[in-house]
Amino acid sequence: MSEEHYLELCENPVQFEHASSVNNVFFDEANKQVFAVRSGGATGVVVKGPDDKSSVAFRMDDKGEVKCIKFSIGNKILAVQRTSKSVDFINFIPDYPHTEFTQECKMRNANVLGFCWTNWNEIVFITDQGIEFYQVFPDKRNLKLLKSQSINVNWYQYCPETAVILLSTTVQGNILQPFAFRNGTMSKMSKFEIELPVVPKPAKLSLSERDIAMATIYGQLYVMYLKHHSRTANSPGAEVVLYHLPREGVFRKSHVLKLNTTGKFALNIVDNLVVVHHQSSQVSVCVCRLPTRHHHQC
């Protein structure tokens, strides 16, 4: 095996029970935690963090299939979504009541797509009709609505490093609306459009959640778009288009990374390096390390 490489597994990788008919697996990007949820009678939950010391295990009542599960920052409050209308909460703060309490979404006829913790006691519900920003009071076992915004939502992405949520809107899904969260406030950022390779007629959802990723690179927020092309003499195949997204001001296309192949991909950022995983070849490629100051095409 060649010693020349950019990436390698750590000495103690996180190990967990694989997904099956009785075991669901979830990953929380904010806390870097893997949840293995085993159903049947009482629900057994094993949480694996980035190191052995951050792993915990507990049981909770089986009240239906778990759709989403995440701890708040510091593992203080657990949020569990079991239905499309509400989210349940369990205190993990010592000396606080361990009884579950529930919050239904405020928007009528809305369905909860998911949720994001933006602080240890602040959470955002993302529904198909908008977003709802809440403060959680674990001692009182209730939530207070801080702010909400009505907008049609197809899917969402969250960047925990910058506390920015990106919503896919419109019929085609390529108008993206970001919201920033900081110290109990919610700010609407400038929306922008992703250029589709083909505009469908009649219009239909054309931008997939799996083709968009958010990441901070050298402290700056980027939206990465996997743009698929059929590989021809005039086209090198798929590309990763990077849009720089400042907190204030307008977005701009900053880089285009050419992959020279086609197929299904996934994206990661490791040490400010753009890593593309190619499914069919089972290969991860380090496409380009972006410069810190100068912008160019790779």
CSV table of C-alpha atoms in Angstrom, one decimal:
chain,number,residue,atom,x,y,z
A,1,MET,CA,0.0,0.0,0.0
A,2,SER,CA,1.3,3.4,-0.9
A,3,GLU,CA,2.3,5.7,2.0
A,4,GLU,CA,1.2,8.7,0.0
A,5,HIS,CA,-2.3,9.8,1.1
A,6,TYR,CA,-4.3,12.7,2.3
A,7,LEU,CA,-6.8,11.0,4.5
A,8,GLU,CA,-6.7,8.1,7.0
A,9,LEU,CA,-9.0,6.6,9.6
A,10,CYS,CA,-8.2,7.5,13.2
A,11,GLU,CA,-6.8,4.8,15.5
A,12,ASN,CA,-10.1,4.4,17.4
A,13,PRO,CA,-13.0,4.9,14.9
A,14,VAL,CA,-16.5,5.1,16.3
A,15,GLN,CA,-18.2,1.7,16.2
A,16,PHE,CA,-22.0,1.1,16.4
A,17,GLU,CA,-24.6,-1.4,15.6
A,18,HIS,CA,-25.6,-1.2,11.9
A,19,ALA,CA,-29.1,-0.1,10.8
A,20,SER,CA,-31.6,-3.0,10.6
A,21,SER,CA,-35.3,-3.7,10.9
A,22,VAL,CA,-35.0,-3.3,14.7
A,23,ASN,CA,-32.2,-0.7,14.9
A,24,ASN,CA,-32.3,2.8,13.4
A,25,VAL,CA,-29.1,4.9,13.1
A,26,PHE,CA,-29.0,8.7,13.2
A,27,PHE,CA,-26.0,11.1,12.9
A,28,ASP,CA,-26.0,14.6,14.6
A,29,GLU,CA,-23.6,16.8,12.7
A,30,ALA,CA,-23.6,19.5,15.4
A,31,ASN,CA,-22.4,17.3,18.3
A,32,LYS,CA,-20.7,14.7,16.1
A,33,GLN,CA,-22.8,11.9,17.7
A,34,VAL,CA,-24.1,8.6,16.3
A,35,PHE,CA,-27.5,7.4,17.8
A,36,ALA,CA,-28.3,3.7,17.6
A,37,VAL,CA,-32.0,3.4,18.5
A,38,ARG,CA,-33.3,-0.1,19.1
A,39,SER,CA,-37.1,-0.5,19.4
A,40,GLY,CA,-39.3,-3.1,21.0
A,41,GLY,CA,-40.9,-2.6,24.4
A,42,ALA,CA,-38.7,0.1,25.9
A,43,THR,CA,-36.6,1.9,23.3
A,44,GLY,CA,-32.8,1.4,24.0
A,45,VAL,CA,-30.6,4.3,22.8
A,46,VAL,CA,-26.8,4.1,22.5
A,47,VAL,CA,-25.0,7.4,21.7
A,48,LYS,CA,-21.5,7.3,20.4
A,49,GLY,CA,-19.5,10.6,20.4
A,50,PRO,CA,-16.1,11.4,18.8
A,51,ASP,CA,-14.4,9.7,21.8
A,52,ASP,CA,-15.2,7.0,24.3
A,53,LYS,CA,-15.8,9.4,27.2
A,54,SER,CA,-18.7,11.1,25.3
A,55,SER,CA,-20.7,7.8,24.8
A,56,VAL,CA,-23.9,7.3,26.8
A,57,ALA,CA,-26.7,4.7,26.9
A,58,PHE,CA,-30.2,5.0,28.2
A,59,ARG,CA,-33.8,3.8,27.7
A,60,MET,CA,-37.0,5.7,27.0
A,61,ASP,CA,-40.6,4.7,26.5
A,62,ASP,CA,-41.5,3.3,23.1
A,63,LYS,CA,-44.0,5.9,21.8
A,64,GLY,CA,-43.7,5.2,18.1
A,65,GLU,CA,-41.0,5.2,15.5
A,66,VAL,CA,-38.2,7.8,16.0
A,67,LYS,CA,-37.9,10.0,13.0
A,68,CYS,CA,-35.1,12.3,14.4
A,69,ILE,CA,-33.2,12.4,17.7
A,70,LYS,CA,-30.5,14.9,18.9
A,71,PHE,CA,-29.0,16.2,22.1
A,72,SER,CA,-28.7,20.0,22.7
A,73,ILE,CA,-25.2,21.3,23.1
A,74,GLY,CA,-23.7,19.8,26.2
A,75,ASN,CA,-26.1,16.9,26.2
A,76,LYS,CA,-28.5,18.8,28.5
A,77,ILE,CA,-31.8,18.2,26.7
A,78,LEU,CA,-32.8,15.4,24.3
A,79,ALA,CA,-35.2,16.2,21.5
A,80,VAL,CA,-37.0,13.3,19.8
A,81,GLN,CA,-39.4,13.6,16.8
A,82,ARG,CA,-41.9,10.8,16.4
A,83,THR,CA,-44.7,12.4,14.4
A,84,SER,CA,-44.9,15.1,11.7
A,85,LYS,CA,-46.7,17.5,14.1
A,86,SER,CA,-44.6,17.7,17.2
A,87,VAL,CA,-41.2,17.2,19.0
A,88,ASP,CA,-40.7,15.5,22.4
A,89,PHE,CA,-38.2,16.7,25.0
A,90,ILE,CA,-36.4,14.9,27.9
A,91,ASN,CA,-34.2,16.7,30.5
A,92,PHE,CA,-30.8,15.3,31.1
A,93,ILE,CA,-29.8,18.1,33.5
A,94,PRO,CA,-29.2,16.7,37.1
A,95,ASP,CA,-32.0,17.4,39.6
A,96,TYR,CA,-34.4,18.4,36.8
A,97,PRO,CA,-37.6,16.4,36.2
A,98,HIS,CA,-36.9,13.6,33.7
A,99,THR,CA,-40.6,13.6,32.5
A,100,GLU,CA,-41.1,14.1,28.8
A,101,PHE,CA,-42.8,17.2,27.5
A,102,THR,CA,-44.0,18.0,24.0
A,103,GLN,CA,-44.2,21.0,21.6
A,104,GLU,CA,-46.5,21.0,18.6
A,105,CYS,CA,-45.6,23.2,15.6
A,106,LYS,CA,-47.6,26.4,15.5
A,107,MET,CA,-48.3,26.6,11.8
A,108,ARG,CA,-51.7,25.1,11.0
A,109,ASN,CA,-51.6,22.0,8.8
A,110,ALA,CA,-47.7,22.1,8.7
A,111,ASN,CA,-45.5,19.0,8.8
A,112,VAL,CA,-42.2,19.0,10.7
A,113,LEU,CA,-39.4,18.1,8.4
A,114,GLY,CA,-36.8,18.2,11.2
A,115,PHE,CA,-35.2,20.4,13.9
A,116,CYS,CA,-31.8,22.0,14.7
A,117,TRP,CA,-30.4,23.0,18.1
A,118,THR,CA,-28.7,26.4,17.9
A,119,ASN,CA,-27.9,26.6,21.6
A,120,TRP,CA,-28.2,24.4,24.7
A,121,ASN,CA,-31.8,25.8,25.2
A,122,GLU,CA,-32.7,27.1,21.7
A,123,ILE,CA,-34.2,25.0,18.9
A,124,VAL,CA,-35.5,25.6,15.4
A,125,PHE,CA,-38.4,23.5,13.9
A,126,ILE,CA,-38.3,23.3,10.1
A,127,THR,CA,-41.7,22.6,8.6
A,128,ASP,CA,-42.9,22.4,5.0
A,129,GLN,CA,-44.5,25.9,5.7
A,130,GLY,CA,-41.6,27.7,7.3
A,131,ILE,CA,-39.4,27.8,10.4
A,132,GLU,CA,-40.2,28.3,14.2
A,133,PHE,CA,-37.5,29.4,16.6
A,134,TYR,CA,-38.1,28.4,20.2
A,135,GLN,CA,-36.5,28.8,23.6
A,136,VAL,CA,-36.7,25.7,25.8
A,137,PHE,CA,-37.3,26.0,29.6
A,138,PRO,CA,-36.3,22.7,31.1
A,139,ASP,CA,-37.3,23.6,34.6
A,140,LYS,CA,-40.9,24.5,33.5
A,141,ARG,CA,-41.0,21.8,30.9
A,142,ASN,CA,-42.3,24.1,28.1
A,143,LEU,CA,-41.1,26.2,25.1
A,144,LYS,CA,-41.5,29.9,24.2
A,145,LEU,CA,-41.8,30.9,20.5
A,146,LEU,CA,-39.2,33.6,19.8
A,147,LYS,CA,-39.8,34.1,16.1
A,148,SER,CA,-41.3,32.4,13.1
A,149,GLN,CA,-41.2,32.8,9.3
A,150,SER,CA,-43.7,31.5,6.8
A,151,ILE,CA,-42.2,30.1,3.6
A,152,ASN,CA,-42.8,27.0,1.5
A,153,VAL,CA,-40.0,24.6,2.2
A,154,ASN,CA,-38.9,21.5,0.2
A,155,TRP,CA,-35.9,20.5,2.4
A,156,TYR,CA,-33.2,22.1,4.5
A,157,GLN,CA,-29.5,22.0,5.4
A,158,TYR,CA,-27.8,23.2,8.6
A,159,CYS,CA,-24.3,24.3,9.3
A,160,PRO,CA,-23.6,24.1,13.0
A,161,GLU,CA,-20.3,26.0,12.9
A,162,THR,CA,-22.1,29.2,11.7
A,163,ALA,CA,-25.6,28.3,13.0
A,164,VAL,CA,-27.1,29.0,9.5
A,165,ILE,CA,-30.1,27.0,8.2
A,166,LEU,CA,-30.6,26.8,4.4
A,167,LEU,CA,-34.1,26.3,3.1
A,168,SER,CA,-34.9,25.0,-0.4
A,169,THR,CA,-37.9,27.0,-1.8
A,170,THR,CA,-40.1,27.3,-4.9
A,171,VAL,CA,-41.4,24.5,-7.2
A,172,GLN,CA,-37.9,23.7,-8.7
A,173,GLY,CA,-36.3,24.0,-5.3
A,174,ASN,CA,-33.3,26.0,-6.6
A,175,ILE,CA,-34.0,29.2,-4.7
A,176,LEU,CA,-32.2,28.9,-1.4
A,177,GLN,CA,-33.1,31.1,1.6
A,178,PRO,CA,-30.6,31.1,4.5
A,179,PHE,CA,-31.4,32.1,8.1
A,180,ALA,CA,-28.7,32.9,10.7
A,181,PHE,CA,-29.1,32.4,14.5
A,182,ARG,CA,-27.1,34.1,17.2
A,183,ASN,CA,-27.8,34.8,20.9
A,184,GLY,CA,-31.6,34.2,20.7
A,185,THR,CA,-32.0,36.1,17.5
A,186,MET,CA,-33.0,35.0,14.0
A,187,SER,CA,-31.8,36.9,10.9
A,188,LYS,CA,-33.0,36.5,7.3
A,189,MET,CA,-30.0,36.5,4.9
A,190,SER,CA,-30.1,37.2,1.2
A,191,LYS,CA,-31.6,34.4,-0.8
A,192,PHE,CA,-29.9,33.2,-4.0
A,193,GLU,CA,-30.5,30.9,-7.0
A,194,ILE,CA,-28.6,27.8,-7.9
A,195,GLU,CA,-28.1,27.5,-11.7
A,196,LEU,CA,-29.7,24.3,-12.9
A,197,PRO,CA,-28.1,22.5,-15.9
A,198,VAL,CA,-31.5,21.8,-17.3
A,199,VAL,CA,-34.7,23.7,-16.5
A,200,PRO,CA,-37.6,21.2,-16.6
A,201,LYS,CA,-40.9,22.0,-18.3
A,202,PRO,CA,-43.4,21.7,-16.6
A,203,ALA,CA,-41.6,22.9,-13.5
A,204,LYS,CA,-40.9,20.3,-10.9
A,205,LEU,CA,-38.5,19.8,-7.9
A,206,SER,CA,-35.1,19.5,-9.6
A,207,LEU,CA,-32.5,20.4,-6.9
A,208,SER,CA,-32.0,17.5,-4.5
A,209,GLU,CA,-31.0,17.7,-0.9
A,210,ARG,CA,-28.2,15.2,-1.5
A,211,ASP,CA,-26.7,17.6,-4.1
A,212,ILE,CA,-26.2,20.5,-1.7
A,213,ALA,CA,-23.8,20.7,1.3
A,214,MET,CA,-22.7,23.5,3.6
A,215,ALA,CA,-19.3,24.0,5.2
A,216,THR,CA,-17.0,26.5,6.6
A,217,ILE,CA,-13.6,26.7,4.8
A,218,TYR,CA,-11.0,29.0,6.3
A,219,GLY,CA,-13.7,30.5,8.5
A,220,GLN,CA,-16.0,31.4,5.6
A,221,LEU,CA,-19.4,29.8,4.9
A,222,TYR,CA,-19.8,28.0,1.5
A,223,VAL,CA,-22.7,26.3,-0.2
A,224,MET,CA,-21.5,23.4,-2.3
A,225,TYR,CA,-23.6,22.2,-5.3
A,226,LEU,CA,-23.0,18.9,-7.0
A,227,LYS,CA,-23.8,19.7,-10.6
A,228,HIS,CA,-24.3,16.6,-12.7
A,229,HIS,CA,-23.5,16.4,-16.4
A,230,SER,CA,-23.3,13.4,-18.7
A,231,ARG,CA,-19.6,12.9,-19.6
A,232,THR,CA,-19.0,13.8,-23.2
A,233,ALA,CA,-16.2,15.2,-25.3
A,234,ASN,CA,-17.4,18.7,-24.4
A,235,SER,CA,-18.1,18.0,-20.7
A,236,PRO,CA,-15.7,16.6,-18.0
A,237,GLY,CA,-18.6,15.1,-16.1
A,238,ALA,CA,-19.9,16.3,-12.7
A,239,GLU,CA,-18.7,19.5,-11.0
A,240,VAL,CA,-18.7,20.9,-7.5
A,241,VAL,CA,-19.8,24.5,-7.7
A,242,LEU,CA,-18.9,26.6,-4.6
A,243,TYR,CA,-20.9,29.6,-3.6
A,244,HIS,CA,-19.5,32.0,-1.0
A,245,LEU,CA,-22.2,33.0,1.5
A,246,PRO,CA,-21.3,36.0,3.7
A,247,ARG,CA,-23.4,36.9,6.7
A,248,GLU,CA,-23.9,40.4,5.2
A,249,GLY,CA,-24.0,41.1,1.5
A,250,VAL,CA,-24.8,39.0,-1.6
A,251,PHE,CA,-23.6,35.5,-2.4
A,252,ARG,CA,-21.3,34.8,-5.3
A,253,LYS,CA,-20.0,31.8,-7.2
A,254,SER,CA,-16.3,31.5,-6.2
A,255,HIS,CA,-15.0,28.1,-7.4
A,256,VAL,CA,-15.8,25.3,-9.8
A,257,LEU,CA,-14.2,22.0,-9.0
A,258,LYS,CA,-14.2,19.5,-12.0
A,259,LEU,CA,-14.5,15.8,-11.0
A,260,ASN,CA,-13.9,14.3,-14.5
A,261,THR,CA,-16.4,11.5,-13.8
A,262,THR,CA,-20.1,10.8,-13.3
A,263,GLY,CA,-22.2,8.9,-10.8
A,264,LYS,CA,-23.3,9.4,-7.2
A,265,PHE,CA,-21.2,11.5,-4.9
A,266,ALA,CA,-21.1,12.7,-1.3
A,267,LEU,CA,-19.1,15.7,0.1
A,268,ASN,CA,-17.0,16.4,3.2
A,269,ILE,CA,-14.7,19.1,4.3
A,270,VAL,CA,-11.6,17.8,6.3
A,271,ASP,CA,-9.0,20.4,7.4
A,272,ASN,CA,-10.3,22.9,4.8
A,273,LEU,CA,-9.9,20.3,2.1
A,274,VAL,CA,-12.8,19.4,-0.2
A,275,VAL,CA,-13.3,15.7,-0.2
A,276,VAL,CA,-15.6,14.0,-2.7
A,277,HIS,CA,-16.7,10.4,-2.2
A,278,HIS,CA,-17.5,8.5,-5.4
A,279,GLN,CA,-20.0,5.7,-4.8
A,280,SER,CA,-19.5,3.3,-7.7
A,281,SER,CA,-15.7,3.3,-7.5
A,282,GLN,CA,-15.7,3.4,-3.7
A,283,VAL,CA,-13.0,6.0,-3.8
A,284,SER,CA,-12.6,9.3,-1.9
A,285,VAL,CA,-10.9,12.1,-3.9
A,286,CYS,CA,-9.3,15.2,-2.4
A,287,VAL,CA,-10.4,17.6,-5.2
A,288,CYS,CA,-8.8,20.9,-4.2
A,289,ARG,CA,-7.6,22.8,-1.2
A,290,LEU,CA,-9.0,26.3,-1.6
A,291,PRO,CA,-6.6,29.2,-1.2
A,292,THR,CA,-7.0,31.4,1.8
A,293,ARG,CA,-7.1,34.6,-0.1
A,294,HIS,CA,-7.1,34.2,-3.8
A,295,HIS,CA,-10.1,32.7,-5.6
A,296,HIS,CA,-9.7,30.7,-8.8
A,297,GLN,CA,-11.1,27.8,-10.7
A,298,CYS,CA,-9.7,24.3,-10.0
